[in-house]
Coordinates of N, CA and C in Angstrom, one line a residue:
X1 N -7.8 15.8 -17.7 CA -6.8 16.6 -17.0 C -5.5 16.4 -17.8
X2 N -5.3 17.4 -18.2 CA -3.7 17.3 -19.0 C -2.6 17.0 -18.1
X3 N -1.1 16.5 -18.8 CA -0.2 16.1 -17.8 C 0.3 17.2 -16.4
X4 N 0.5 18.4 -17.6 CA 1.0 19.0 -16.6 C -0.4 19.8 -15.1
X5 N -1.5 20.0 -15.2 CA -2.5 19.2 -14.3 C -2.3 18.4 -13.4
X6 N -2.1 17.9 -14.0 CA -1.6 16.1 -13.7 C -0.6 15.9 -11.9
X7 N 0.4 16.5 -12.8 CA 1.6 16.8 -11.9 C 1.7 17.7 -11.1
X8 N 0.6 19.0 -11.1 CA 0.5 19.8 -10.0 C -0.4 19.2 -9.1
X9 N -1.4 18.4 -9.6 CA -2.3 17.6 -8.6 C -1.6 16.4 -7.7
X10 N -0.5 15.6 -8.4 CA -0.2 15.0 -7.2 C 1.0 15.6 -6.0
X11 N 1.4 16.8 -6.8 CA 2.3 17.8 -5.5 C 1.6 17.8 -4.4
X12 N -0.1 18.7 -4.5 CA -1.5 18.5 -3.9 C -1.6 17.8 -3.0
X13 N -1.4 16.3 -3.6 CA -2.1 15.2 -2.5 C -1.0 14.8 -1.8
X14 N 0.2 15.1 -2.7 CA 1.3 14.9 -1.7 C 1.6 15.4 -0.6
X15 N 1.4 16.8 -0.4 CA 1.3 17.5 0.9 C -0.2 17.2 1.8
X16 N -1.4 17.0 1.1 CA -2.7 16.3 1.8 C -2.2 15.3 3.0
X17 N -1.6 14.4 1.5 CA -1.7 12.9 2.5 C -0.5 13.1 3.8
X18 N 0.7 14.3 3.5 CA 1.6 14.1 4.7 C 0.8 14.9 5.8
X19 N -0.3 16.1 5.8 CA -1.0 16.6 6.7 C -2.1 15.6 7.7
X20 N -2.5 14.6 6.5 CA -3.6 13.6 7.2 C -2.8 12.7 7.8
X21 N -1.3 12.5 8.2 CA -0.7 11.7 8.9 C -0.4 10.5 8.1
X22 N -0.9 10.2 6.6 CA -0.6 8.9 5.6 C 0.7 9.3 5.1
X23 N 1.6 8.9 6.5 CA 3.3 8.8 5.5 C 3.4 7.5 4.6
X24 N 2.5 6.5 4.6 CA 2.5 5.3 3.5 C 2.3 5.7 2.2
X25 N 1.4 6.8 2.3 CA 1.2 7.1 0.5 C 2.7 7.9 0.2
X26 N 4.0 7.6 0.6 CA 4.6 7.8 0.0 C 5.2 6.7 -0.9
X27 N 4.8 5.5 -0.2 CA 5.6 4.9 -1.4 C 4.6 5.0 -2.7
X28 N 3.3 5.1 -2.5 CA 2.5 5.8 -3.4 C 3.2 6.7 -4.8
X29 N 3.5 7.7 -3.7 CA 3.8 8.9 -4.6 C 5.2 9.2 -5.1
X30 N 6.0 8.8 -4.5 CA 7.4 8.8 -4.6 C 7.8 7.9 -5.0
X31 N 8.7 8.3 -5.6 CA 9.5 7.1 -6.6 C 10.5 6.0 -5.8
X32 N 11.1 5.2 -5.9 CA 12.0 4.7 -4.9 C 13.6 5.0 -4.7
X33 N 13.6 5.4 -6.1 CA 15.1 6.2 -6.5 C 14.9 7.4 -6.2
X34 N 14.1 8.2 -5.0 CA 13.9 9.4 -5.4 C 15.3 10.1 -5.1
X35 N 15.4 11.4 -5.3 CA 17.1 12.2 -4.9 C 16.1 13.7 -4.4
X36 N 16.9 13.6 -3.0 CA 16.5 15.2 -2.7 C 18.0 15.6 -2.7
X37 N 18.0 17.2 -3.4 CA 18.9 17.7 -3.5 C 19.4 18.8 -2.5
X38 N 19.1 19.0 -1.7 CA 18.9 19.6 -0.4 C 19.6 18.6 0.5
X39 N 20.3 19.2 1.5 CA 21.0 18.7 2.9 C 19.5 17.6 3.6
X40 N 20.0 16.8 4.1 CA 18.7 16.4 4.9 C 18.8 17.6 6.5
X41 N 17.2 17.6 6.2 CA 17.1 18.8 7.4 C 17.2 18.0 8.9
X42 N 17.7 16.9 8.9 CA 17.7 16.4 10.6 C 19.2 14.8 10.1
X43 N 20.4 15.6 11.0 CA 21.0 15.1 10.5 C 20.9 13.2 10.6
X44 N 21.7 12.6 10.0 CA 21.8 11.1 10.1 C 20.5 10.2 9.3
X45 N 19.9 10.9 8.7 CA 18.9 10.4 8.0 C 19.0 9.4 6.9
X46 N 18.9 8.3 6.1 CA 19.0 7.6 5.1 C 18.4 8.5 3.7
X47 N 19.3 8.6 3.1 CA 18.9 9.0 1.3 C 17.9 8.4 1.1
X48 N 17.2 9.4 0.5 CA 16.1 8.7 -1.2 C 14.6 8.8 0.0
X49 N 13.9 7.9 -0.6 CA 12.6 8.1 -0.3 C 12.5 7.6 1.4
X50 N 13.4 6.8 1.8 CA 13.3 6.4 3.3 C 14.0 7.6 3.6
X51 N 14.8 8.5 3.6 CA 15.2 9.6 4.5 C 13.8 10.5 4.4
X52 N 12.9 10.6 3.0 CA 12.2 11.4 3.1 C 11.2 11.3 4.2
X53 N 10.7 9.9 4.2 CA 9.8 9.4 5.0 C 10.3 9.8 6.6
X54 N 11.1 9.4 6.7 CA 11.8 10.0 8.5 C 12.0 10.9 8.7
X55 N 12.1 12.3 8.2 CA 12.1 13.5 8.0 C 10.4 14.2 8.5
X56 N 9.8 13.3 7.2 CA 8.3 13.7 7.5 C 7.7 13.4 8.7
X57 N 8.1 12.0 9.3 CA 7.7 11.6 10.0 C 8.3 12.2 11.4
X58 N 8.9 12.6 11.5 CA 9.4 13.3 12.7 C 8.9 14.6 12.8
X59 N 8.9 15.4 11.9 CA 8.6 16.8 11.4 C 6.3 16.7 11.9
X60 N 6.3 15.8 11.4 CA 4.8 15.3 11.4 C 4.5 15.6 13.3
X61 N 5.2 14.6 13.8 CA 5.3 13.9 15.5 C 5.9 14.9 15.7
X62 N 6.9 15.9 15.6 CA 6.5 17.4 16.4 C 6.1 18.7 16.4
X63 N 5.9 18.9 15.2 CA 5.0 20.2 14.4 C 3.5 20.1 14.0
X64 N 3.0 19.1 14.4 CA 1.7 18.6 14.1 C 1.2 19.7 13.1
X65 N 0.9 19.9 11.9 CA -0.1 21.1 11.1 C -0.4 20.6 10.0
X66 N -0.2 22.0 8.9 CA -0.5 22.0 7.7 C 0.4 22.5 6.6
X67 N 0.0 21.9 5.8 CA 0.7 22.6 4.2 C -0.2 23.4 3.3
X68 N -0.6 24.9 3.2 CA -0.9 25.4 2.2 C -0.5 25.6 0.9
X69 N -1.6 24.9 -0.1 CA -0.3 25.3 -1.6 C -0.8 26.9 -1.4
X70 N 0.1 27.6 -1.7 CA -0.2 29.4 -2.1 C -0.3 29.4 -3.3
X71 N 1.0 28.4 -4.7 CA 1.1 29.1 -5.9 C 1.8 28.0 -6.4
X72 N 1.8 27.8 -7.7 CA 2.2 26.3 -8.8 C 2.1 26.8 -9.9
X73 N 3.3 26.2 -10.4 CA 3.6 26.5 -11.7 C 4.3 25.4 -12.3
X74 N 3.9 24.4 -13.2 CA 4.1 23.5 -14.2 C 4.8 23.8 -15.5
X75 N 6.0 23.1 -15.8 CA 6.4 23.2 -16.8 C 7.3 21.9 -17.2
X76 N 6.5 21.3 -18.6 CA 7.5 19.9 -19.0 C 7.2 19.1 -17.2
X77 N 8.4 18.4 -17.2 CA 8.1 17.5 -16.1 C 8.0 18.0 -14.7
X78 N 8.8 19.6 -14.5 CA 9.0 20.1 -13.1 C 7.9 20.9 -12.7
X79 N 7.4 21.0 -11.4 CA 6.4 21.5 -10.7 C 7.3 22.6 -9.6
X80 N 6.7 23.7 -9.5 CA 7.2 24.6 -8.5 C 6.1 25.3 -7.8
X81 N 6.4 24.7 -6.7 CA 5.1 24.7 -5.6 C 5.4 25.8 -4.1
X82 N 4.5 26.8 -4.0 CA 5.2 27.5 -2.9 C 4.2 27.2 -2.0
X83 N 4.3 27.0 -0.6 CA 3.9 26.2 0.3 C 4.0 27.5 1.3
X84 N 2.8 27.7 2.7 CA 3.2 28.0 3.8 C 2.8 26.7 4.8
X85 N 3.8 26.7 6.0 CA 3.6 25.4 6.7 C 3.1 26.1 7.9
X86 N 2.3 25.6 8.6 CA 1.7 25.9 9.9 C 1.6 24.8 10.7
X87 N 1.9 24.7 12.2 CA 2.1 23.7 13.1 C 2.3 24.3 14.5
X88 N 2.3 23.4 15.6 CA 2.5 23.9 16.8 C 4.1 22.7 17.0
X89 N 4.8 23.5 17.8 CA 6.2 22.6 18.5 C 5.7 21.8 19.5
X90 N 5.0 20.6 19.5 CA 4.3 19.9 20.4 C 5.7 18.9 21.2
X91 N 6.2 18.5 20.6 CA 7.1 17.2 20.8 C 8.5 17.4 20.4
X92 N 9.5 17.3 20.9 CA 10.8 17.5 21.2 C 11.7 16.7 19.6
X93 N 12.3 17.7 18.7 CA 12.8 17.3 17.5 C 14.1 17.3 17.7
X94 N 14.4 15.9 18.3 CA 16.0 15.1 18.3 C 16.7 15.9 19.6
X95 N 17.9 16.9 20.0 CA 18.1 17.7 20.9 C 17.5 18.9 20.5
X96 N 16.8 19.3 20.4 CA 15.6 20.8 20.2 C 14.5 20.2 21.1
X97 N 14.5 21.0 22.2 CA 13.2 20.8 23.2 C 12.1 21.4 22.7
X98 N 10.7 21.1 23.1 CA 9.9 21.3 22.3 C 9.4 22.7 22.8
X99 N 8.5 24.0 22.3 CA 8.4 24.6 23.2 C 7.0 25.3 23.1
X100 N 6.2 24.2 22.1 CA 4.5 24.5 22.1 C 4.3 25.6 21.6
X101 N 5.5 26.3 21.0 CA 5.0 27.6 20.0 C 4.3 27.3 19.0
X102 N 4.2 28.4 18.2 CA 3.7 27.9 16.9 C 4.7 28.5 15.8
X103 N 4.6 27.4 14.8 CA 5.5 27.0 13.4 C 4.6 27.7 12.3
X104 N 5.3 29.0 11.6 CA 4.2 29.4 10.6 C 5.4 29.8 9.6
X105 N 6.2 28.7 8.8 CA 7.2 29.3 7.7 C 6.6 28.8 6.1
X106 N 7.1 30.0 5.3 CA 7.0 29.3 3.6 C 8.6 28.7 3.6
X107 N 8.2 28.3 2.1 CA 9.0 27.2 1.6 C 8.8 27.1 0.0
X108 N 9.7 27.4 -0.8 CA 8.9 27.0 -2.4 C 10.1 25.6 -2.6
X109 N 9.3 24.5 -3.1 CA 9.8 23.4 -3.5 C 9.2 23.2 -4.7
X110 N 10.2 22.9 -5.4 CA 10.5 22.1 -7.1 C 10.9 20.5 -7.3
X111 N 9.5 20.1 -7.9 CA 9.8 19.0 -8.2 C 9.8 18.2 -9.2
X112 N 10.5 16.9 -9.7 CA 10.5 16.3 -11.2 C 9.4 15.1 -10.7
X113 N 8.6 15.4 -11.5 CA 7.8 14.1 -12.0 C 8.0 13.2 -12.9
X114 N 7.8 12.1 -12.6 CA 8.2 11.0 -13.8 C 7.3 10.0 -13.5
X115 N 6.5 9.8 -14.6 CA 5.4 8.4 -14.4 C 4.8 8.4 -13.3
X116 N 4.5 9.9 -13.2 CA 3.1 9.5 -11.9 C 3.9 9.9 -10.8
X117 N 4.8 9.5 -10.8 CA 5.8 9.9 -9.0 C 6.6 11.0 -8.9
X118 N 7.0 11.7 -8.0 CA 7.9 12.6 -7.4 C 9.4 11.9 -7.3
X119 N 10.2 12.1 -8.7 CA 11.3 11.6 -8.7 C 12.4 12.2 -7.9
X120 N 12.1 13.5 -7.7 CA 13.6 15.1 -7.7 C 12.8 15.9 -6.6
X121 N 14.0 16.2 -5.6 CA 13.2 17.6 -5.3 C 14.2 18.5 -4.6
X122 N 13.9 19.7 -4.9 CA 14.8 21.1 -4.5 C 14.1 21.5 -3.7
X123 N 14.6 22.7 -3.1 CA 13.9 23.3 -2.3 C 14.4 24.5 -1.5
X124 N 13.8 25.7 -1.0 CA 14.1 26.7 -0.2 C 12.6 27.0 1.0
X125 N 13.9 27.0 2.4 CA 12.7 27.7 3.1 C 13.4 28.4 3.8
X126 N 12.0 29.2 4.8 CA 12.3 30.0 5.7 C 13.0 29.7 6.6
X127 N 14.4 29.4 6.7 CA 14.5 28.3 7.4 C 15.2 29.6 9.1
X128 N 15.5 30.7 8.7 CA 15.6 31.4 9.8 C 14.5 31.5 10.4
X129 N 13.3 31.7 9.9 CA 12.4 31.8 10.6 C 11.9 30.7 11.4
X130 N 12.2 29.7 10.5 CA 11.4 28.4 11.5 C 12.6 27.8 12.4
X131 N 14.1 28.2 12.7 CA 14.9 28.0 13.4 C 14.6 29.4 14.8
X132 N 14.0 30.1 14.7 CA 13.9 31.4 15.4 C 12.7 30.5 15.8
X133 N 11.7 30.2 15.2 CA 10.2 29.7 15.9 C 10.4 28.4 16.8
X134 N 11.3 27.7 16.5 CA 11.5 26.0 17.2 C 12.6 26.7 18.5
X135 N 13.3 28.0 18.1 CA 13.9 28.6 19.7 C 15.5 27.8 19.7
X136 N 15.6 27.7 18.2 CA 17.2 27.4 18.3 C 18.1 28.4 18.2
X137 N 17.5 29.7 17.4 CA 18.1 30.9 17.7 C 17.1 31.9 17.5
X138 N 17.8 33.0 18.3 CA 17.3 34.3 18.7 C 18.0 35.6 17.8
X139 N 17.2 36.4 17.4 CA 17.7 37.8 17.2 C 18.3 38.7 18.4
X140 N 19.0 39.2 18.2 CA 19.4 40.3 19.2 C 18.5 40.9 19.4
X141 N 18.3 41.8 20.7 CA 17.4 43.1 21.0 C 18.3 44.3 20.6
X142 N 17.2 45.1 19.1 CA 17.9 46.1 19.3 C 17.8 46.9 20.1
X143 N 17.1 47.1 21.0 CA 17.0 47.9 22.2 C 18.0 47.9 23.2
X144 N 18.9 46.6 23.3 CA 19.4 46.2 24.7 C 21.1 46.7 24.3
X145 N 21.1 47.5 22.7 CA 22.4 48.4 23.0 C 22.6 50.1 23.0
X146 N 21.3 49.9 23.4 CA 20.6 51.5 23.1 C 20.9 51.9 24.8

């Protein structure tokens, strides 16, 4: 398997192992310096690879699902991975009550690999949609000015 192989494969397991509930294979996969360059999505979280881990892990404990890779693209060290996530709102995420819907958003995240680990990562998601699905906000009815 060539590098860049390589490096789309452990994007792969990296989303695997956060579906099968192994948030330890992060210190596996992740680097210890890692940098997300993204806001943390839940605030008060610790930088680097321990914010990532608490993120996942809470995101894990109340969206219970999946990560599908859809599409990857390798180039030099960065990987760009488009993801759909699917999960139910089982468990209440910080003040967001929980409300047993279901969570079905994409997401494309870009990542730097270095020596085997996930050093860097960017990212875009649906994030209206999965703020509209968790029932933190609502669309207007267009009907109700009709």
């Amino acid at each position: 398997m060539d590098e860049l192989e390589a490096n789309k494969a452990l994007v792969r397991r990296f989303y695997a192992e956060l579906d099968a509930g192994n948030l330890g294979a992060m210190d596996e996969l992740v680097s210890s310096d890692f940098v997300d360059h993204d806001p943390p999505p839940i605030p008060d979280l610790p930088a680097g690879r321990d914010g990532l881990k608490a993120a996942f892990e809470i995101f894990w404990r109340s969206t219970p699902g999946t990560h599908e890779v859809l599409d990857q693209v390798a180039e030099g060290d960065l990987v760009v991975t488009r993801i759909r996530a699917q999960g139910r709102f089982v468990e209440d995420m910080g003040p967001i009550p929980a409300t047993g819907g279901e969570l079905d958003v994409t997401a494309t995240a870009v990542y730097r690999v270095s020596d085997g680990m996930l050093t860097e990562h960017w990212g875009e998601t649906d994030s209206l949609t999965m703020m509209q699905q968790l029932g933190v906000v609502s669309m207007p009815d267009p009907q109700a000015g009709a």
